[in-house]
mmCIF file of C-alpha atoms in Angstrom:
data_model
loop_
_atom_site.group_PDB
_atom_site.id
_atom_site.type_symbol
_atom_site.label_atom_id
_atom_site.label_comp_id
_atom_site.label_asym_id
_atom_site.label_seq_id
_atom_site.Cartn_x
_atom_site.Cartn_y
_atom_site.Cartn_z
ATOM 1 C CA MET Z 1 -6.180 -16.376 -25.767
ATOM 2 C CA ASP Z 2 -9.115 -14.373 -27.005
ATOM 3 C CA ASP Z 3 -9.262 -11.020 -25.225
ATOM 4 C CA SER Z 4 -11.619 -9.373 -27.703
ATOM 5 C CA ASN Z 5 -14.162 -8.718 -24.967
ATOM 6 C CA GLY Z 6 -11.971 -6.516 -22.790
ATOM 7 C CA GLY Z 7 -8.530 -5.227 -21.986
ATOM 8 C CA TRP Z 8 -5.544 -6.274 -19.908
ATOM 9 C CA VAL Z 9 -3.270 -4.529 -17.436
ATOM 10 C CA ALA Z 10 0.356 -5.357 -16.689
ATOM 11 C CA LEU Z 11 2.046 -4.777 -13.357
ATOM 12 C CA PHE Z 12 5.089 -2.770 -14.384
ATOM 13 C CA SER Z 13 8.132 -1.749 -12.340
ATOM 14 C CA GLY Z 14 10.315 -0.846 -15.325
ATOM 15 C CA GLY Z 15 12.676 -3.694 -14.425
ATOM 16 C CA LYS Z 16 13.732 -6.576 -16.621
ATOM 17 C CA ASP Z 17 11.130 -9.103 -15.454
ATOM 18 C CA SER Z 18 8.024 -6.945 -15.774
ATOM 19 C CA SER Z 19 9.324 -5.532 -19.060
ATOM 20 C CA TRP Z 20 9.923 -8.951 -20.592
ATOM 21 C CA ALA Z 21 6.602 -10.269 -19.308
ATOM 22 C CA LEU Z 22 4.923 -7.284 -20.977
ATOM 23 C CA HIS Z 23 6.765 -8.014 -24.236
ATOM 24 C CA ARG Z 24 5.716 -11.666 -24.083
ATOM 25 C CA ALA Z 25 2.098 -10.661 -23.467
ATOM 26 C CA LEU Z 26 2.047 -8.199 -26.363
ATOM 27 C CA GLU Z 27 3.764 -10.719 -28.618
ATOM 28 C CA THR Z 28 0.990 -13.242 -27.963
ATOM 29 C CA GLY Z 29 -1.658 -10.666 -28.838
ATOM 30 C CA LEU Z 30 -2.960 -9.602 -25.437
ATOM 31 C CA ASP Z 31 -4.537 -6.161 -25.595
ATOM 32 C CA VAL Z 32 -2.650 -4.491 -22.733
ATOM 33 C CA ARG Z 33 -4.268 -1.105 -22.150
ATOM 34 C CA ARG Z 34 -2.738 -0.002 -18.851
ATOM 35 C CA LEU Z 35 0.564 -0.426 -17.055
ATOM 36 C CA VAL Z 36 0.253 -0.325 -13.273
ATOM 37 C CA LEU Z 37 3.283 0.984 -11.409
ATOM 38 C CA VAL Z 38 3.053 -0.327 -7.865
ATOM 39 C CA ARG Z 39 5.106 2.260 -5.995
ATOM 40 C CA PRO Z 40 5.871 1.434 -2.371
ATOM 41 C CA PRO Z 41 6.489 4.072 0.283
ATOM 42 C CA GLU Z 42 10.058 5.231 0.864
ATOM 43 C CA GLY Z 43 12.179 2.562 2.503
ATOM 44 C CA SER Z 44 9.838 -0.353 1.862
ATOM 45 C CA HIS Z 45 11.180 -3.652 0.521
ATOM 46 C CA ALA Z 46 7.760 -5.140 -0.084
ATOM 47 C CA TYR Z 47 7.799 -4.333 -3.786
ATOM 48 C CA HIS Z 48 10.777 -3.699 -6.016
ATOM 49 C CA ALA Z 49 10.342 -0.418 -7.856
ATOM 50 C CA PRO Z 50 13.918 0.857 -7.922
ATOM 51 C CA ALA Z 51 13.372 3.731 -10.370
ATOM 52 C CA PRO Z 52 9.759 4.867 -10.859
ATOM 53 C CA SER Z 53 10.932 7.786 -13.013
ATOM 54 C CA VAL Z 54 12.449 5.314 -15.490
ATOM 55 C CA ALA Z 55 9.268 3.222 -15.526
ATOM 56 C CA ARG Z 56 7.167 6.267 -16.397
ATOM 57 C CA VAL Z 57 9.441 7.278 -19.294
ATOM 58 C CA ALA Z 58 9.677 3.666 -20.504
ATOM 59 C CA ALA Z 59 5.872 3.520 -20.579
ATOM 60 C CA ARG Z 60 5.897 6.459 -22.993
ATOM 61 C CA SER Z 61 8.208 4.473 -25.254
ATOM 62 C CA VAL Z 62 5.937 1.428 -25.016
ATOM 63 C CA GLY Z 63 2.944 3.634 -25.811
ATOM 64 C CA ILE Z 64 0.627 2.365 -23.070
ATOM 65 C CA PRO Z 65 -0.756 4.670 -20.354
ATOM 66 C CA ILE Z 66 0.758 4.114 -16.915
ATOM 67 C CA VAL Z 67 -1.231 4.261 -13.685
ATOM 68 C CA ASP Z 68 0.659 5.116 -10.519
ATOM 69 C CA ALA Z 69 -0.568 2.852 -7.716
ATOM 70 C CA GLY Z 70 1.299 4.381 -4.789
ATOM 71 C CA LEU Z 71 0.792 2.419 -1.585
ATOM 72 C CA PRO Z 72 0.295 4.172 1.774
ATOM 73 C CA ALA Z 73 2.962 3.334 4.340
ATOM 74 C CA ALA Z 74 0.302 1.731 6.548
ATOM 75 C CA ASP Z 75 -0.461 -0.794 3.802
ATOM 76 C CA VAL Z 76 3.007 -2.336 3.690
ATOM 77 C CA GLU Z 77 4.570 -4.647 6.240
ATOM 78 C CA PRO Z 78 8.027 -3.916 7.727
ATOM 79 C CA PRO Z 79 10.962 -4.842 5.436
ATOM 80 C CA ASP Z 80 11.603 -8.564 5.093
ATOM 81 C CA LEU Z 81 15.155 -8.621 3.823
ATOM 82 C CA ALA Z 82 15.094 -12.368 3.302
ATOM 83 C CA ASN Z 83 12.377 -11.849 0.703
ATOM 84 C CA ALA Z 84 13.262 -8.440 -0.694
ATOM 85 C CA GLY Z 85 12.037 -8.250 -4.248
ATOM 86 C CA ALA Z 86 9.619 -11.126 -3.816
ATOM 87 C CA GLY Z 87 6.533 -8.936 -3.643
ATOM 88 C CA ARG Z 88 5.718 -9.553 0.028
ATOM 89 C CA GLY Z 89 3.390 -7.183 1.812
ATOM 90 C CA ALA Z 90 0.504 -7.055 4.224
ATOM 91 C CA ASP Z 91 -3.057 -7.697 3.104
ATOM 92 C CA GLY Z 92 -3.520 -3.969 2.749
ATOM 93 C CA ASP Z 93 -1.277 -3.746 -0.293
ATOM 94 C CA VAL Z 94 -3.528 -6.196 -2.161
ATOM 95 C CA GLU Z 95 -6.551 -4.113 -1.208
ATOM 96 C CA SER Z 96 -4.893 -0.942 -2.505
ATOM 97 C CA LEU Z 97 -4.064 -2.693 -5.772
ATOM 98 C CA ALA Z 98 -7.620 -4.053 -5.969
ATOM 99 C CA ASP Z 99 -8.975 -0.516 -5.716
ATOM 100 C CA VAL Z 100 -6.776 0.600 -8.622
ATOM 101 C CA LEU Z 101 -7.845 -2.379 -10.734
ATOM 102 C CA ARG Z 102 -11.530 -1.741 -10.028
ATOM 103 C CA THR Z 103 -11.083 1.841 -11.197
ATOM 104 C CA ILE Z 104 -9.427 0.636 -14.417
ATOM 105 C CA ASP Z 105 -12.212 -1.915 -14.904
ATOM 106 C CA ASP Z 106 -14.749 0.919 -14.705
ATOM 107 C CA GLU Z 107 -12.729 3.082 -17.122
ATOM 108 C CA LEU Z 108 -12.344 0.426 -19.815
ATOM 109 C CA GLU Z 109 -15.388 0.402 -22.061
ATOM 110 C CA ASP Z 110 -15.442 -3.378 -22.224
ATOM 111 C CA GLY Z 111 -13.939 -4.083 -18.812
ATOM 112 C CA LEU Z 112 -10.844 -5.766 -17.422
ATOM 113 C CA VAL Z 113 -9.992 -9.232 -18.714
ATOM 114 C CA GLY Z 114 -6.859 -9.942 -16.711
ATOM 115 C CA ILE Z 115 -3.496 -9.028 -15.259
ATOM 116 C CA VAL Z 116 -0.001 -9.770 -16.540
ATOM 117 C CA VAL Z 117 2.755 -10.082 -13.934
ATOM 118 C CA GLY Z 118 6.484 -10.758 -14.268
ATOM 119 C CA ALA Z 119 6.854 -13.104 -11.291
ATOM 120 C CA ILE Z 120 9.365 -15.919 -11.679
ATOM 121 C CA THR Z 121 9.790 -17.769 -8.381
ATOM 122 C CA SER Z 122 7.553 -16.255 -5.682
ATOM 123 C CA ASP Z 123 4.670 -18.598 -4.842
ATOM 124 C CA HIS Z 124 3.506 -16.075 -2.245
ATOM 125 C CA GLN Z 125 3.187 -13.278 -4.794
ATOM 126 C CA VAL Z 126 1.440 -15.393 -7.411
ATOM 127 C CA ASP Z 127 -0.938 -16.995 -4.912
ATOM 128 C CA ARG Z 128 -2.012 -13.596 -3.592
ATOM 129 C CA LEU Z 129 -2.487 -12.173 -7.074
ATOM 130 C CA ARG Z 130 -4.421 -15.237 -8.191
ATOM 131 C CA THR Z 131 -6.724 -14.849 -5.196
ATOM 132 C CA LEU Z 132 -7.148 -11.177 -6.073
ATOM 133 C CA CYS Z 133 -8.007 -12.029 -9.685
ATOM 134 C CA ASP Z 134 -10.540 -14.611 -8.528
ATOM 135 C CA ARG Z 135 -12.226 -11.945 -6.418
ATOM 136 C CA LEU Z 136 -12.272 -9.462 -9.296
ATOM 137 C CA GLY Z 137 -13.421 -12.041 -11.840
ATOM 138 C CA CYS Z 138 -10.417 -11.654 -14.119
ATOM 139 C CA GLU Z 139 -7.521 -13.816 -15.316
ATOM 140 C CA LEU Z 140 -3.869 -13.932 -14.260
ATOM 141 C CA VAL Z 141 -1.085 -14.499 -16.786
ATOM 142 C CA VAL Z 142 2.480 -15.115 -15.555
ATOM 143 C CA PRO Z 143 4.610 -15.514 -18.708
ATOM 144 C CA LEU Z 144 7.961 -16.060 -16.945
ATOM 145 C CA TRP Z 145 6.774 -18.399 -14.205
ATOM 146 C CA ARG Z 146 9.311 -21.079 -13.243
ATOM 147 C CA ALA Z 147 11.557 -20.313 -16.205
ATOM 148 C CA ASP Z 148 15.140 -21.543 -16.019
ATOM 149 C CA PRO Z 149 17.124 -18.466 -14.844
ATOM 150 C CA GLY Z 150 20.022 -18.860 -17.254
ATOM 151 C CA GLU Z 151 17.791 -19.577 -20.221
ATOM 152 C CA LEU Z 152 15.501 -16.667 -19.405
ATOM 153 C CA ALA Z 153 18.383 -14.213 -18.962
ATOM 154 C CA THR Z 154 19.861 -15.327 -22.272
ATOM 155 C CA GLU Z 155 16.469 -15.002 -23.966
ATOM 156 C CA MET Z 156 16.131 -11.429 -22.698
ATOM 157 C CA ILE Z 157 19.624 -10.467 -23.860
ATOM 158 C CA ASP Z 158 19.355 -12.142 -27.267
ATOM 159 C CA GLY Z 159 15.815 -10.800 -27.676
ATOM 160 C CA GLY Z 160 16.994 -7.198 -27.544
ATOM 161 C CA LEU Z 161 16.041 -6.219 -24.000
ATOM 162 C CA GLU Z 162 18.603 -3.679 -22.809
ATOM 163 C CA VAL Z 163 18.943 -3.921 -19.055
ATOM 164 C CA THR Z 164 20.907 -1.735 -16.652
ATOM 165 C CA ILE Z 165 21.766 -2.814 -13.111
ATOM 166 C CA VAL Z 166 20.848 -0.005 -10.709
ATOM 167 C CA GLU Z 167 21.189 -1.618 -7.283
ATOM 168 C CA VAL Z 168 23.290 -4.442 -5.795
ATOM 169 C CA ALA Z 169 23.323 -6.005 -2.340
ATOM 170 C CA GLY Z 170 25.160 -9.263 -2.049
ATOM 171 C CA PRO Z 171 28.525 -11.002 -1.784
ATOM 172 C CA GLY Z 172 30.873 -10.554 -4.713
ATOM 173 C CA PHE Z 173 29.391 -7.283 -5.956
ATOM 174 C CA ASP Z 174 31.179 -3.955 -5.965
ATOM 175 C CA GLU Z 175 30.341 -0.472 -7.194
ATOM 176 C CA ARG Z 176 31.489 -1.279 -10.738
ATOM 177 C CA TRP Z 177 28.227 -3.199 -11.151
ATOM 178 C CA LEU Z 178 26.190 -0.043 -10.725
ATOM 179 C CA GLY Z 179 25.069 1.214 -14.117
ATOM 180 C CA ARG Z 180 26.424 -1.885 -15.836
ATOM 181 C CA ARG Z 181 24.541 -3.379 -18.755
ATOM 182 C CA LEU Z 182 23.322 -6.937 -18.341
ATOM 183 C CA ASP Z 183 24.943 -8.578 -21.364
ATOM 184 C CA ARG Z 184 26.485 -11.979 -21.967
ATOM 185 C CA GLU Z 185 29.742 -10.990 -20.267
ATOM 186 C CA ALA Z 186 27.901 -9.764 -17.172
ATOM 187 C CA LEU Z 187 25.755 -12.895 -17.198
ATOM 188 C CA GLY Z 188 28.907 -15.037 -17.202
ATOM 189 C CA GLU Z 189 30.192 -13.164 -14.155
ATOM 190 C CA LEU Z 190 26.830 -13.539 -12.421
ATOM 191 C CA ALA Z 191 27.018 -17.277 -13.073
ATOM 192 C CA ALA Z 192 30.422 -17.345 -11.363
ATOM 193 C CA LEU Z 193 28.992 -15.421 -8.381
ATOM 194 C CA SER Z 194 26.104 -17.867 -8.298
ATOM 195 C CA ARG Z 195 28.476 -20.827 -8.072
ATOM 196 C CA GLU Z 196 30.620 -19.167 -5.397
ATOM 197 C CA PHE Z 197 28.018 -17.411 -3.265
ATOM 198 C CA GLY Z 198 24.683 -18.895 -4.292
ATOM 199 C CA ILE Z 199 23.181 -15.690 -5.662
ATOM 200 C CA HIS Z 200 20.212 -16.017 -7.997
ATOM 201 C CA LEU Z 201 21.094 -15.363 -11.643
ATOM 202 C CA LEU Z 202 18.106 -13.039 -11.992
ATOM 203 C CA GLY Z 203 18.435 -11.397 -8.576
ATOM 204 C CA GLU Z 204 15.249 -13.043 -7.293
ATOM 205 C CA ASN Z 205 16.515 -12.945 -3.701
ATOM 206 C CA GLY Z 206 17.149 -9.210 -3.839
ATOM 207 C CA GLU Z 207 20.821 -9.398 -4.881
ATOM 208 C CA PHE Z 208 20.350 -6.813 -7.619
ATOM 209 C CA GLU Z 209 17.704 -4.608 -9.214
ATOM 210 C CA THR Z 210 17.429 -3.485 -12.803
ATOM 211 C CA VAL Z 211 15.724 -1.132 -15.223
ATOM 212 C CA ALA Z 212 15.011 -1.914 -18.866
ATOM 213 C CA THR Z 213 15.949 0.944 -21.183
ATOM 214 C CA ASP Z 214 15.075 -0.570 -24.567
ATOM 215 C CA GLY Z 215 13.389 -3.603 -26.017
ATOM 216 C CA PRO Z 216 11.422 -5.005 -28.943
ATOM 217 C CA HIS Z 217 8.189 -3.592 -27.476
ATOM 218 C CA MET Z 218 9.597 -0.051 -27.168
ATOM 219 C CA SER Z 219 9.665 2.617 -29.878
ATOM 220 C CA ARG Z 220 12.621 4.603 -28.490
ATOM 221 C CA PRO Z 221 15.416 3.829 -26.030
ATOM 222 C CA VAL Z 222 15.561 5.460 -22.615
ATOM 223 C CA ALA Z 223 18.687 7.462 -21.731
ATOM 224 C CA LEU Z 224 19.830 7.583 -18.101
ATOM 225 C CA GLU Z 225 22.114 9.750 -16.060
ATOM 226 C CA TYR Z 226 22.992 8.621 -12.552
ATOM 227 C CA GLU Z 227 25.338 8.969 -9.611
ATOM 228 C CA ARG Z 228 26.818 5.944 -7.865
ATOM 229 C CA GLU Z 229 26.246 5.599 -4.145
ATOM 230 C CA TRP Z 230 28.201 2.886 -2.311
ATOM 231 C CA ASN Z 231 28.311 1.994 1.374
ATOM 232 C CA GLY Z 232 30.493 -1.101 1.511
ATOM 233 C CA ASP Z 233 28.066 -3.971 0.918
ATOM 234 C CA TRP Z 234 25.191 -2.232 -0.807
ATOM 235 C CA GLY Z 235 24.948 0.400 -3.501
ATOM 236 C CA ARG Z 236 22.688 1.991 -6.027
ATOM 237 C CA ALA Z 237 22.838 4.075 -9.169
ATOM 238 C CA ARG Z 238 20.726 7.056 -8.128
ATOM 239 C CA ILE Z 239 18.940 8.288 -11.244
ATOM 240 C CA THR Z 240 19.463 12.012 -11.772
ATOM 241 C CA ASP Z 241 17.954 12.354 -15.249
ATOM 242 C CA VAL Z 242 15.902 10.154 -17.564
ATOM 243 C CA ARG Z 243 14.619 10.905 -21.055
ATOM 244 C CA LEU Z 244 13.706 9.294 -24.360
ATOM 245 C CA GLU Z 245 16.454 9.355 -26.965
#
């Protein structure tokens, strides 16, 4: 794709999917000039942004400026636990994102060409973003769309994406998963949980959340310190410190 007449933005949570989509986009030559961190209000499940502090430090390693697109609480619908992580929200969240993208379009000397997003399975999310792009007159690229979960997870691992699990909420998980690296051994255990409980291998139904701490598109790895919090059927690795190594 020829993007010589403008720049791209990537929606970036710092998790595995948005990080790998960004890598794929850069690898194909897209000129990504901004990362947009869509940060929901406290307690919202409309967007998954489990560790904004990690995303900001990871952006420094990538070397692309990050734009914080915090959403007002009024712009996000009440939590929909059945679709946690799927990018669901009220129409207002799209409008807030549109405002951020218009600002970036004005800032870029040659304008905004398109948006890169790491969606894999959510028709709702992609349809809404495609409608948004149509309104703004830009393109939408979804590099991971409809990928086979096992193949995609293996591609990420073998491709050098270092992923840490920072939140779990589903049958078969315990607090030992918090802070665990997503490697081939962990993937094998996730496959067993998928067969037994039906969880999605990539956590697309909200079973787990991740942060990416290193990858082929990053100049330096991200170091984390965290404290485990566990309440019986849900837990998180609460980030207490993050820095570039």
